[in-house]
Amino acid sequence: MKSPNHPPIETLSLTRVLYALSDPIRLGLVHSLATKGEQACGALNLAVAKSTASHHFRVLRESGVIQMRPEGTHFINSLRKEDLDQRFPGLLDAVLQAAKTETEIG
Amino acid sequence: MKSPNHPPIETLSLTRVLYALSDPIRLGLVHSLATKGEQACGALNLAVAKSTASHHFRVLRESGVIQMRPEGTHFINSLRKEDLDQRFPGLLDAVLQAAKTETEIG
DNA sequence: TCAATTGTTCTACAATTTACGAACAATTGA
DNA sequence: TCAATTGTTCGTAAATTGTAGAACAATTGA
């Protein structure tokens, strides 16, 4: 497994991050990574084809929201929380809190 | 001028709000409304056709980010800051702060 | 070695989004 | 009344996005 490219912190674009988080599937992935910690792609059992899942992981990775670390036959995904907090303080926490609120309300 | 519809607070969708904010033109509008206060559409002199501007205002309005109040021949736009703060605490502030940061950095 | 596992890449397609010009609607002021 | 102002709506075109299947690549374990 070849390690994919990750954009450096200073190149992260706010609109790109917001866009990455604006999809229900991707926001769900981020929420899951935030609450359960780092996980393999397969552990997040998505309701879409694996090529589609790969697409969403790519959007999240290229926007700087997550990082992917190769490990054996799969990838371990994790939030780039510290990077995001440094570049856009409070943003990730606010989004995660809002996501939590929304799932509670329905 | 007929007053346009605005979605009630409890129906605001997080992904929809994030999507509305993920466009550079719309984020610029929001930033402008946040710093300069309520303004007419024309006062925000956009670099796009007025039909395109109308589209962006509509996206912001239907996502619940802004409200539009008819006044004479034009509309006065303003952020639904209190509503957003109530539904998604800290989100708007974090986005606005991030937008400010990004314009400073470049 | 070789099959199983995991995820990417390529290709294609339907749906959505952004953009613009032209026509239209509402209001104001001369 | 009527022209000017302001913004919406409609129709359309170009670009982007989300989705999936098929083929491919890398790693592990039998």
mmCIF file of C-alpha atoms (C1' of nucleotides) in Angstrom:
data_model
loop_
_atom_site.group_PDB
_atom_site.id
_atom_site.type_symbol
_atom_site.label_atom_id
_atom_site.label_comp_id
_atom_site.label_asym_id
_atom_site.label_seq_id
_atom_site.Cartn_x
_atom_site.Cartn_y
_atom_site.Cartn_z
ATOM 1 C CA MET A 1 0.000 0.000 0.000
ATOM 2 C CA LYS A 2 1.369 3.324 -1.074
ATOM 3 C CA SER A 3 0.841 6.207 1.311
ATOM 4 C CA PRO A 4 -1.436 8.803 -0.297
ATOM 5 C CA ASN A 5 -0.603 12.481 -0.447
ATOM 6 C CA HIS A 6 -1.900 14.829 2.207
ATOM 7 C CA PRO A 7 -2.049 18.584 1.740
ATOM 8 C CA PRO A 8 0.118 20.601 4.149
ATOM 9 C CA ILE A 9 -1.698 22.645 6.786
ATOM 10 C CA GLU A 10 -1.063 26.043 5.302
ATOM 11 C CA THR A 11 -2.704 25.066 2.027
ATOM 12 C CA LEU A 12 -6.021 24.021 3.565
ATOM 13 C CA SER A 13 -8.906 25.968 2.060
ATOM 14 C CA LEU A 14 -11.879 26.866 4.231
ATOM 15 C CA THR A 15 -14.438 26.511 1.466
ATOM 16 C CA ARG A 16 -12.932 23.179 0.522
ATOM 17 C CA VAL A 17 -13.153 21.907 4.093
ATOM 18 C CA LEU A 18 -16.740 23.127 4.401
ATOM 19 C CA TYR A 19 -17.600 21.456 1.135
ATOM 20 C CA ALA A 20 -16.052 18.189 2.239
ATOM 21 C CA LEU A 21 -18.157 18.311 5.390
ATOM 22 C CA SER A 22 -21.359 19.242 3.572
ATOM 23 C CA ASP A 23 -22.116 15.722 2.355
ATOM 24 C CA PRO A 24 -24.158 13.512 4.725
ATOM 25 C CA ILE A 25 -22.025 10.436 4.086
ATOM 26 C CA ARG A 26 -18.765 12.293 4.601
ATOM 27 C CA LEU A 27 -20.023 14.104 7.674
ATOM 28 C CA GLY A 28 -21.076 10.746 9.049
ATOM 29 C CA LEU A 29 -17.590 9.393 8.466
ATOM 30 C CA VAL A 30 -16.036 12.355 10.234
ATOM 31 C CA HIS A 31 -18.450 12.013 13.113
ATOM 32 C CA SER A 32 -17.616 8.340 13.399
ATOM 33 C CA LEU A 33 -13.880 8.977 13.372
ATOM 34 C CA ALA A 34 -14.319 11.666 16.011
ATOM 35 C CA THR A 35 -16.288 9.485 18.387
ATOM 36 C CA LYS A 36 -14.765 6.057 17.818
ATOM 37 C CA GLY A 37 -11.228 7.099 16.972
ATOM 38 C CA GLU A 38 -9.195 6.001 13.973
ATOM 39 C CA GLN A 39 -10.637 3.212 11.892
ATOM 40 C CA ALA A 40 -10.121 1.269 8.688
ATOM 41 C CA CYS A 41 -12.347 2.141 5.747
ATOM 42 C CA GLY A 42 -14.163 -1.158 5.982
ATOM 43 C CA ALA A 43 -14.920 -0.721 9.677
ATOM 44 C CA LEU A 44 -17.162 2.208 8.820
ATOM 45 C CA ASN A 45 -19.560 -0.049 6.878
ATOM 46 C CA LEU A 46 -20.992 2.418 4.407
ATOM 47 C CA ALA A 47 -24.167 1.885 2.425
ATOM 48 C CA VAL A 48 -22.445 2.620 -0.880
ATOM 49 C CA ALA A 49 -20.203 0.775 -3.316
ATOM 50 C CA LYS A 50 -16.559 0.657 -2.348
ATOM 51 C CA SER A 51 -15.603 2.805 -5.313
ATOM 52 C CA THR A 52 -18.012 5.441 -4.048
ATOM 53 C CA ALA A 53 -16.634 5.142 -0.539
ATOM 54 C CA SER A 54 -13.147 5.553 -1.927
ATOM 55 C CA HIS A 55 -14.279 8.731 -3.624
ATOM 56 C CA HIS A 56 -15.598 10.190 -0.360
ATOM 57 C CA PHE A 57 -12.434 9.279 1.524
ATOM 58 C CA ARG A 58 -10.474 10.986 -1.185
ATOM 59 C CA VAL A 59 -12.504 14.197 -0.910
ATOM 60 C CA LEU A 60 -11.983 14.203 2.842
ATOM 61 C CA ARG A 61 -8.281 13.526 2.468
ATOM 62 C CA GLU A 62 -7.628 16.092 -0.254
ATOM 63 C CA SER A 63 -9.474 18.771 1.692
ATOM 64 C CA GLY A 64 -7.262 18.031 4.694
ATOM 65 C CA VAL A 65 -9.965 16.722 7.008
ATOM 66 C CA ILE A 66 -8.600 13.207 7.392
ATOM 67 C CA GLN A 67 -5.340 11.389 6.968
ATOM 68 C CA MET A 68 -4.861 7.815 5.792
ATOM 69 C CA ARG A 69 -2.102 5.586 7.021
ATOM 70 C CA PRO A 70 -1.394 2.302 5.210
ATOM 71 C CA GLU A 71 -1.337 -0.752 7.431
ATOM 72 C CA GLY A 72 -1.190 -4.169 5.882
ATOM 73 C CA THR A 73 -3.882 -4.627 3.281
ATOM 74 C CA HIS A 74 -5.922 -1.658 4.371
ATOM 75 C CA PHE A 75 -5.821 1.966 5.414
ATOM 76 C CA ILE A 76 -6.303 3.441 8.842
ATOM 77 C CA ASN A 77 -8.237 6.693 8.731
ATOM 78 C CA SER A 78 -8.032 9.414 11.325
ATOM 79 C CA LEU A 79 -9.084 13.024 11.721
ATOM 80 C CA ARG A 80 -6.442 15.712 11.257
ATOM 81 C CA LYS A 81 -7.877 17.353 14.324
ATOM 82 C CA GLU A 82 -4.764 19.126 15.498
ATOM 83 C CA ASP A 83 -4.036 20.497 12.054
ATOM 84 C CA LEU A 84 -7.596 21.698 11.609
ATOM 85 C CA ASP A 85 -7.667 23.203 15.086
ATOM 86 C CA GLN A 86 -4.488 25.080 14.350
ATOM 87 C CA ARG A 87 -5.617 26.394 10.993
ATOM 88 C CA PHE A 88 -9.320 26.942 11.748
ATOM 89 C CA PRO A 89 -9.743 27.081 15.535
ATOM 90 C CA GLY A 90 -13.076 25.886 16.831
ATOM 91 C CA LEU A 91 -14.437 24.923 13.452
ATOM 92 C CA LEU A 92 -14.241 21.154 13.735
ATOM 93 C CA ASP A 93 -15.580 21.137 17.269
ATOM 94 C CA ALA A 94 -18.509 23.336 16.276
ATOM 95 C CA VAL A 95 -19.344 21.101 13.326
ATOM 96 C CA LEU A 96 -19.084 17.938 15.385
ATOM 97 C CA GLN A 97 -21.208 19.415 18.137
ATOM 98 C CA ALA A 98 -23.778 20.532 15.564
ATOM 99 C CA ALA A 99 -23.775 17.077 13.983
ATOM 100 C CA LYS A 100 -24.384 15.572 17.361
ATOM 101 C CA THR A 101 -27.199 18.021 18.043
ATOM 102 C CA GLU A 102 -28.818 17.284 14.717
ATOM 103 C CA THR A 103 -28.806 13.519 15.173
ATOM 104 C CA GLU A 104 -30.347 14.000 18.587
ATOM 105 C CA ILE A 105 -33.113 16.213 17.260
ATOM 106 C CA GLY A 106 -33.657 14.154 14.147
ATOM 107 C CA MET B 1 -41.713 43.299 -3.374
ATOM 108 C CA LYS B 2 -43.022 40.069 -1.983
ATOM 109 C CA SER B 3 -41.298 38.765 1.115
ATOM 110 C CA PRO B 4 -39.544 35.463 0.327
ATOM 111 C CA ASN B 5 -39.961 32.343 2.409
ATOM 112 C CA HIS B 6 -37.508 31.549 5.150
ATOM 113 C CA PRO B 7 -37.134 28.082 6.680
ATOM 114 C CA PRO B 8 -37.976 27.844 10.392
ATOM 115 C CA ILE B 9 -35.068 27.239 12.762
ATOM 116 C CA GLU B 10 -35.852 23.657 13.620
ATOM 117 C CA THR B 11 -35.710 22.626 9.960
ATOM 118 C CA LEU B 12 -32.194 23.925 9.337
ATOM 119 C CA SER B 13 -29.911 21.166 8.075
ATOM 120 C CA LEU B 14 -26.242 21.171 9.043
ATOM 121 C CA THR B 15 -25.033 19.759 5.742
ATOM 122 C CA ARG B 16 -27.152 22.294 3.903
ATOM 123 C CA VAL B 17 -25.697 25.172 5.904
ATOM 124 C CA LEU B 18 -22.170 23.884 5.373
ATOM 125 C CA TYR B 19 -22.837 23.526 1.681
ATOM 126 C CA ALA B 20 -24.194 27.068 1.448
ATOM 127 C CA LEU B 21 -21.021 28.328 3.125
ATOM 128 C CA SER B 22 -18.690 26.239 0.957
ATOM 129 C CA ASP B 23 -18.866 28.529 -2.055
ATOM 130 C CA PRO B 24 -16.333 31.391 -2.172
ATOM 131 C CA ILE B 25 -18.869 33.923 -3.412
ATOM 132 C CA ARG B 26 -21.436 32.992 -0.781
ATOM 133 C CA LEU B 27 -18.876 32.871 2.002
ATOM 134 C CA GLY B 28 -17.746 36.331 0.922
ATOM 135 C CA LEU B 29 -21.313 37.564 1.145
ATOM 136 C CA VAL B 30 -21.719 36.124 4.610
ATOM 137 C CA HIS B 31 -18.439 37.611 5.711
ATOM 138 C CA SER B 32 -19.482 40.977 4.369
ATOM 139 C CA LEU B 33 -22.840 40.843 6.123
ATOM 140 C CA ALA B 34 -21.116 39.857 9.343
ATOM 141 C CA THR B 35 -18.628 42.707 9.297
ATOM 142 C CA LYS B 36 -20.623 45.507 7.698
ATOM 143 C CA GLY B 37 -24.076 44.588 8.976
ATOM 144 C CA GLU B 38 -27.209 44.229 6.890
ATOM 145 C CA GLN B 39 -27.001 45.372 3.308
ATOM 146 C CA ALA B 40 -28.938 45.447 0.055
ATOM 147 C CA CYS B 41 -27.929 42.957 -2.613
ATOM 148 C CA GLY B 42 -26.546 45.698 -4.815
ATOM 149 C CA ALA B 43 -24.371 47.107 -2.053
ATOM 150 C CA LEU B 44 -22.339 43.917 -2.087
ATOM 151 C CA ASN B 45 -21.173 44.543 -5.675
ATOM 152 C CA LEU B 46 -20.531 41.017 -6.834
ATOM 153 C CA ALA B 47 -18.434 40.064 -9.840
ATOM 154 C CA VAL B 48 -21.225 37.988 -11.350
ATOM 155 C CA ALA B 49 -24.420 38.643 -13.278
ATOM 156 C CA LYS B 50 -27.390 39.674 -11.196
ATOM 157 C CA SER B 51 -29.230 36.461 -12.023
ATOM 158 C CA THR B 52 -26.263 34.526 -10.676
ATOM 159 C CA ALA B 53 -26.159 36.704 -7.582
ATOM 160 C CA SER B 54 -29.852 36.066 -7.091
ATOM 161 C CA HIS B 55 -29.124 32.345 -7.203
ATOM 162 C CA HIS B 56 -26.491 32.617 -4.476
ATOM 163 C CA PHE B 57 -28.740 34.706 -2.264
ATOM 164 C CA ARG B 58 -31.414 32.097 -2.718
ATOM 165 C CA VAL B 59 -29.094 29.271 -1.645
ATOM 166 C CA LEU B 60 -28.107 31.227 1.448
ATOM 167 C CA ARG B 61 -31.714 32.057 2.240
ATOM 168 C CA GLU B 62 -33.083 28.549 1.720
ATOM 169 C CA SER B 63 -30.353 27.048 3.862
ATOM 170 C CA GLY B 64 -31.288 29.470 6.647
ATOM 171 C CA VAL B 65 -28.052 31.446 6.701
ATOM 172 C CA ILE B 66 -29.523 34.810 5.737
ATOM 173 C CA GLN B 67 -32.880 36.517 5.755
ATOM 174 C CA MET B 68 -34.158 39.006 3.202
ATOM 175 C CA ARG B 69 -36.461 41.863 4.068
ATOM 176 C CA PRO B 70 -38.161 43.816 1.281
ATOM 177 C CA GLU B 71 -37.684 47.566 1.454
ATOM 178 C CA GLY B 72 -38.804 49.732 -1.425
ATOM 179 C CA THR B 73 -37.374 48.498 -4.692
ATOM 180 C CA HIS B 74 -34.787 46.265 -3.129
ATOM 181 C CA PHE B 75 -34.088 43.691 -0.438
ATOM 182 C CA ILE B 76 -32.156 44.125 2.767
ATOM 183 C CA ASN B 77 -30.055 41.071 3.595
ATOM 184 C CA SER B 78 -28.936 40.100 7.042
ATOM 185 C CA LEU B 79 -27.441 37.100 8.775
ATOM 186 C CA ARG B 80 -29.746 34.879 10.826
ATOM 187 C CA LYS B 81 -27.055 34.882 13.452
ATOM 188 C CA GLU B 82 -29.263 34.334 16.482
ATOM 189 C CA ASP B 83 -31.119 31.492 14.821
ATOM 190 C CA LEU B 84 -27.897 29.829 13.702
ATOM 191 C CA ASP B 85 -26.311 30.306 17.113
ATOM 192 C CA GLN B 86 -29.295 28.695 18.736
ATOM 193 C CA ARG B 87 -29.422 25.724 16.393
ATOM 194 C CA PHE B 88 -25.681 25.235 15.818
ATOM 195 C CA PRO B 89 -23.816 26.987 18.650
ATOM 196 C CA GLY B 90 -20.393 28.300 17.735
ATOM 197 C CA LEU B 91 -20.563 27.243 14.117
ATOM 198 C CA LEU B 92 -21.048 30.625 12.484
ATOM 199 C CA ASP B 93 -18.446 32.286 14.682
ATOM 200 C CA ALA B 94 -15.910 29.579 13.903
ATOM 201 C CA VAL B 95 -16.537 29.882 10.169
ATOM 202 C CA LEU B 96 -16.327 33.663 10.236
ATOM 203 C CA GLN B 97 -13.148 33.565 12.274
ATOM 204 C CA ALA B 98 -11.684 31.008 9.871
ATOM 205 C CA ALA B 99 -12.682 33.147 6.894
ATOM 206 C CA LYS B 100 -10.974 36.115 8.488
ATOM 207 C CA THR B 101 -7.869 34.029 9.144
ATOM 208 C CA GLU B 102 -7.776 32.779 5.592
ATOM 209 C CA THR B 103 -8.030 36.211 4.019
ATOM 210 C CA GLU B 104 -5.235 37.380 6.292
ATOM 211 C CA ILE B 105 -2.996 34.484 5.337
ATOM 212 C CA GLY B 106 -3.951 34.561 1.697
ATOM 213 C "C1'" DT C 1 2.969 -19.910 -4.741
ATOM 214 C "C1'" DC C 2 -1.587 -18.414 -4.717
ATOM 215 C "C1'" DA C 3 -6.076 -17.239 -3.104
ATOM 216 C "C1'" DA C 4 -8.343 -13.861 -0.099
ATOM 217 C "C1'" DT C 5 -8.664 -9.186 1.569
ATOM 218 C "C1'" DT C 6 -8.692 -4.265 1.057
ATOM 219 C "C1'" DG C 7 -9.034 -0.342 -1.367
ATOM 220 C "C1'" DT C 8 -7.737 2.445 -5.765
ATOM 221 C "C1'" DT C 9 -8.323 3.766 -10.491
ATOM 222 C "C1'" DC C 10 -10.760 3.980 -14.781
ATOM 223 C "C1'" DT C 11 -14.911 4.631 -17.278
ATOM 224 C "C1'" DA C 12 -19.513 5.912 -17.684
ATOM 225 C "C1'" DC C 13 -23.794 8.105 -16.487
ATOM 226 C "C1'" DA C 14 -27.494 10.744 -14.128
ATOM 227 C "C1'" DA C 15 -28.245 14.582 -11.260
ATOM 228 C "C1'" DT C 16 -26.956 18.851 -9.525
ATOM 229 C "C1'" DT C 17 -24.746 23.286 -9.684
ATOM 230 C "C1'" DT C 18 -23.045 27.558 -11.504
ATOM 231 C "C1'" DA C 19 -23.318 30.813 -14.910
ATOM 232 C "C1'" DC C 20 -25.512 34.123 -18.146
ATOM 233 C "C1'" DG C 21 -28.962 36.829 -20.917
ATOM 234 C "C1'" DA C 22 -33.642 38.058 -21.630
ATOM 235 C "C1'" DA C 23 -38.035 38.886 -19.996
ATOM 236 C "C1'" DC C 24 -40.790 40.024 -16.100
ATOM 237 C "C1'" DA C 25 -42.513 42.168 -11.529
ATOM 238 C "C1'" DA C 26 -42.646 45.651 -7.856
ATOM 239 C "C1'" DT C 27 -41.564 50.037 -6.146
ATOM 240 C "C1'" DT C 28 -40.062 54.811 -6.262
ATOM 241 C "C1'" DG C 29 -39.564 59.384 -7.979
ATOM 242 C "C1'" DA C 30 -39.825 62.790 -11.570
ATOM 243 C "C1'" DT D 1 -48.199 58.433 -16.017
ATOM 244 C "C1'" DC D 2 -43.881 56.667 -16.982
ATOM 245 C "C1'" DA D 3 -39.014 55.925 -16.809
ATOM 246 C "C1'" DA D 4 -35.487 54.228 -13.629
ATOM 247 C "C1'" DT D 5 -34.100 51.024 -10.108
ATOM 248 C "C1'" DT D 6 -33.760 46.517 -8.036
ATOM 249 C "C1'" DG D 7 -33.996 41.903 -8.081
ATOM 250 C "C1'" DT D 8 -36.631 37.453 -9.599
ATOM 251 C "C1'" DT D 9 -37.718 33.902 -12.858
ATOM 252 C "C1'" DC D 10 -37.098 31.274 -17.051
ATOM 253 C "C1'" DG D 11 -34.434 28.881 -20.416
ATOM 254 C "C1'" DT D 12 -30.102 27.145 -21.498
ATOM 255 C "C1'" DA D 13 -25.248 25.733 -21.536
ATOM 256 C "C1'" DA D 14 -20.997 24.205 -19.259
ATOM 257 C "C1'" DA D 15 -18.862 22.214 -15.336
ATOM 258 C "C1'" DT D 16 -18.948 19.507 -11.234
ATOM 259 C "C1'" DT D 17 -20.482 15.782 -8.340
ATOM 260 C "C1'" DG D 18 -22.142 11.306 -6.601
ATOM 261 C "C1'" DT D 19 -22.828 6.779 -7.954
ATOM 262 C "C1'" DA D 20 -21.559 2.163 -9.570
ATOM 263 C "C1'" DG D 21 -19.133 -1.780 -12.032
ATOM 264 C "C1'" DA D 22 -14.914 -3.724 -13.779
ATOM 265 C "C1'" DA D 23 -10.160 -4.129 -13.709
ATOM 266 C "C1'" DC D 24 -6.017 -3.448 -11.151
ATOM 267 C "C1'" DA D 25 -2.449 -3.176 -7.171
ATOM 268 C "C1'" DA D 26 -0.566 -4.318 -2.626
ATOM 269 C "C1'" DT D 27 -0.442 -7.112 1.336
ATOM 270 C "C1'" DT D 28 -1.288 -11.150 4.165
ATOM 271 C "C1'" DG D 29 -1.791 -15.897 5.309
ATOM 272 C "C1'" DA D 30 -2.497 -20.631 4.136
#
